[in-house]
C-alpha atoms as a PDB file:
ATOM      1  CA  LEU A   1      90.322 193.613  56.541  1.00  0.00           C
ATOM      2  CA  ILE A   2      89.386 193.303  60.356  1.00  0.00           C
ATOM      3  CA  PHE A   3      86.961 190.836  61.538  1.00  0.00           C
ATOM      4  CA  ILE A   4      85.033 192.034  64.835  1.00  0.00           C
ATOM      5  CA  GLU A   5      83.397 189.100  67.233  1.00  0.00           C
ATOM      6  CA  VAL A   6      81.095 189.988  69.948  1.00  0.00           C
ATOM      7  CA  ILE A   7      80.938 187.127  72.692  1.00  0.00           C
ATOM      8  CA  VAL A   8      78.298 187.391  75.111  1.00  0.00           C
ATOM      9  CA  THR A   9      78.629 185.084  78.250  1.00  0.00           C
ATOM     10  CA  LYS A  10      76.192 186.859  80.634  1.00  0.00           C
ATOM     11  CA  ASP A  11      72.588 186.001  80.392  1.00  0.00           C
ATOM     12  CA  GLU A  12      71.329 189.390  81.307  1.00  0.00           C
ATOM     13  CA  ILE A  13      73.244 191.023  78.582  1.00  0.00           C
ATOM     14  CA  LEU A  14      71.971 188.551  76.032  1.00  0.00           C
ATOM     15  CA  MET A  15      68.305 189.019  77.008  1.00  0.00           C
ATOM     16  CA  GLN A  16      68.490 192.807  77.093  1.00  0.00           C
ATOM     17  CA  THR A  17      70.072 192.559  73.384  1.00  0.00           C
ATOM     18  CA  LEU A  18      67.343 190.265  72.465  1.00  0.00           C
ATOM     19  CA  LEU A  19      64.699 192.578  74.078  1.00  0.00           C
ATOM     20  CA  ALA A  20      66.160 195.578  72.023  1.00  0.00           C
ATOM     21  CA  LYS A  21      65.949 193.554  68.693  1.00  0.00           C
ATOM     22  CA  HIS A  22      62.461 192.797  69.713  1.00  0.00           C
ATOM     23  CA  ARG A  23      61.595 196.425  70.275  1.00  0.00           C
ATOM     24  CA  ALA A  24      63.285 197.291  66.760  1.00  0.00           C
ATOM     25  CA  ARG A  25      61.187 194.730  65.050  1.00  0.00           C
ATOM     26  CA  ARG A  26      57.927 195.890  66.505  1.00  0.00           C
ATOM     27  CA  ALA A  27      58.913 199.410  65.428  1.00  0.00           C
ATOM     28  CA  ARG A  28      59.612 198.554  61.935  1.00  0.00           C
ATOM     29  CA  SER A  29      56.334 196.475  61.765  1.00  0.00           C
ATOM     30  CA  ALA A  30      54.322 199.292  63.232  1.00  0.00           C
ATOM     31  CA  GLN A  31      55.905 201.791  60.585  1.00  0.00           C
ATOM     32  CA  GLY A  32      55.224 199.422  57.635  1.00  0.00           C
ATOM     33  CA  ALA A  33      51.576 199.181  58.781  1.00  0.00           C
ATOM     34  CA  GLY A  34      51.292 202.896  58.755  1.00  0.00           C
ATOM     35  CA  ALA A  35      50.896 203.673  62.554  1.00  0.00           C
ATOM     36  CA  GLY A  36      53.012 206.418  64.033  1.00  0.00           C
ATOM     37  CA  HIS A  37      54.202 204.922  67.029  1.00  0.00           C
ATOM     38  CA  ALA A  38      55.386 201.412  68.074  1.00  0.00           C
ATOM     39  CA  GLU A  39      54.400 200.242  71.653  1.00  0.00           C
ATOM     40  CA  ALA A  40      57.605 198.712  73.014  1.00  0.00           C
ATOM     41  CA  ASP A  41      57.899 196.532  76.086  1.00  0.00           C
ATOM     42  CA  ASP A  42      59.609 198.166  79.010  1.00  0.00           C
ATOM     43  CA  ASP A  43      61.626 195.396  80.544  1.00  0.00           C
ATOM     44  CA  LEU A  44      62.809 191.868  80.354  1.00  0.00           C
ATOM     45  CA  ASP A  45      59.580 190.671  81.943  1.00  0.00           C
ATOM     46  CA  ALA A  46      57.847 191.216  78.262  1.00  0.00           C
ATOM     47  CA  ILE A  47      59.557 187.827  77.632  1.00  0.00           C
ATOM     48  CA  SER A  48      57.405 184.957  78.536  1.00  0.00           C
ATOM     49  CA  PRO A  49      59.018 182.121  80.479  1.00  0.00           C
ATOM     50  CA  THR A  50      58.105 179.949  77.426  1.00  0.00           C
ATOM     51  CA  LYS A  51      60.112 182.303  75.111  1.00  0.00           C
ATOM     52  CA  ARG A  52      63.079 182.410  77.451  1.00  0.00           C
ATOM     53  CA  ARG A  53      63.362 178.577  77.470  1.00  0.00           C
ATOM     54  CA  GLU A  54      63.211 178.900  73.578  1.00  0.00           C
ATOM     55  CA  ILE A  55      65.885 181.130  73.737  1.00  0.00           C
ATOM     56  CA  ALA A  56      67.868 179.223  76.164  1.00  0.00           C
ATOM     57  CA  HIS A  57      67.476 176.095  73.797  1.00  0.00           C
ATOM     58  CA  LEU A  58      68.610 177.916  70.895  1.00  0.00           C
ATOM     59  CA  VAL A  59      71.594 179.502  72.621  1.00  0.00           C
ATOM     60  CA  LEU A  60      72.649 176.103  73.712  1.00  0.00           C
ATOM     61  CA  GLN A  61      72.507 174.695  70.236  1.00  0.00           C
ATOM     62  CA  TYR A  62      74.274 177.829  68.766  1.00  0.00           C
ATOM     63  CA  LYS A  63      77.343 177.279  71.339  1.00  0.00           C
ATOM     64  CA  ARG A  64      77.694 173.650  70.473  1.00  0.00           C
ATOM     65  CA  ARG A  65      78.347 174.575  66.996  1.00  0.00           C
ATOM     66  CA  TYR A  66      80.105 177.909  67.346  1.00  0.00           C
ATOM     67  CA  VAL A  67      83.876 178.370  67.131  1.00  0.00           C
ATOM     68  CA  SER A  68      85.318 181.373  68.398  1.00  0.00           C
ATOM     69  CA  LEU A  69      88.272 183.286  66.423  1.00  0.00           C
ATOM     70  CA  GLN A  70      91.665 181.828  67.248  1.00  0.00           C
ATOM     71  CA  GLU A  71      90.409 178.962  69.337  1.00  0.00           C
ATOM     72  CA  ASP A  72      91.508 176.349  66.804  1.00  0.00           C
ATOM     73  CA  GLY A  73      94.616 178.466  65.805  1.00  0.00           C
ATOM     74  CA  SER A  74      93.604 178.879  62.130  1.00  0.00           C
ATOM     75  CA  GLU A  75      93.282 182.532  62.415  1.00  0.00           C
ATOM     76  CA  ASP A  76      96.678 183.550  63.672  1.00  0.00           C
ATOM     77  CA  ASP A  77      97.266 185.645  60.610  1.00  0.00           C
ATOM     78  CA  LEU A  78      94.057 187.505  60.752  1.00  0.00           C
ATOM     79  CA  SER A  79      93.425 191.015  62.194  1.00  0.00           C
ATOM     80  CA  TYR A  80      90.551 190.863  64.410  1.00  0.00           C
ATOM     81  CA  ILE A  81      88.747 192.119  67.690  1.00  0.00           C
ATOM     82  CA  LYS A  82      86.883 190.201  70.327  1.00  0.00           C
ATOM     83  CA  LEU A  83      84.458 192.335  72.419  1.00  0.00           C
ATOM     84  CA  ILE A  84      83.529 190.181  75.171  1.00  0.00           C
ATOM     85  CA  ASP A  85      80.292 191.073  77.146  1.00  0.00           C
ATOM     86  CA  TYR A  86      80.351 194.413  74.989  1.00  0.00           C
ATOM     87  CA  GLY A  87      83.761 195.682  76.074  1.00  0.00           C
ATOM     88  CA  GLN A  88      84.199 194.011  79.518  1.00  0.00           C
ATOM     89  CA  GLN A  89      87.176 192.382  77.822  1.00  0.00           C
ATOM     90  CA  VAL A  90      88.764 193.172  74.515  1.00  0.00           C
ATOM     91  CA  VAL A  91      90.990 190.716  72.715  1.00  0.00           C
ATOM     92  CA  THR A  92      92.894 191.878  69.637  1.00  0.00           C
ATOM     93  CA  ASN A  93      95.143 189.940  67.128  1.00  0.00           C
ATOM     94  CA  ARG A  94      97.474 191.527  64.479  1.00  0.00           C
ATOM     95  CA  MET A  95      96.140 195.181  65.004  1.00  0.00           C
ATOM     96  CA  HIS A  96      98.901 197.397  63.364  1.00  0.00           C
END
């Protein structure tokens, strides 16, 4: 068993990820409604300032509760990979 944790520290990467998720949801909704093509937003400007503030608030709340692998020492015996900012840094533990 290998745990994989993705940690995003850069706001730009987070917003790009959320935009991709938004596009995928819209595409699924359009397919479910019988439409042949989902119109996707092209850039981060598609996310309104209000929605950005909501996202920032949710991320802050999540950060307050989240405990990363290994930071408390309880996972020393587990095999895991941490991908920080989608590969900018990779941390492994007990990968044999």
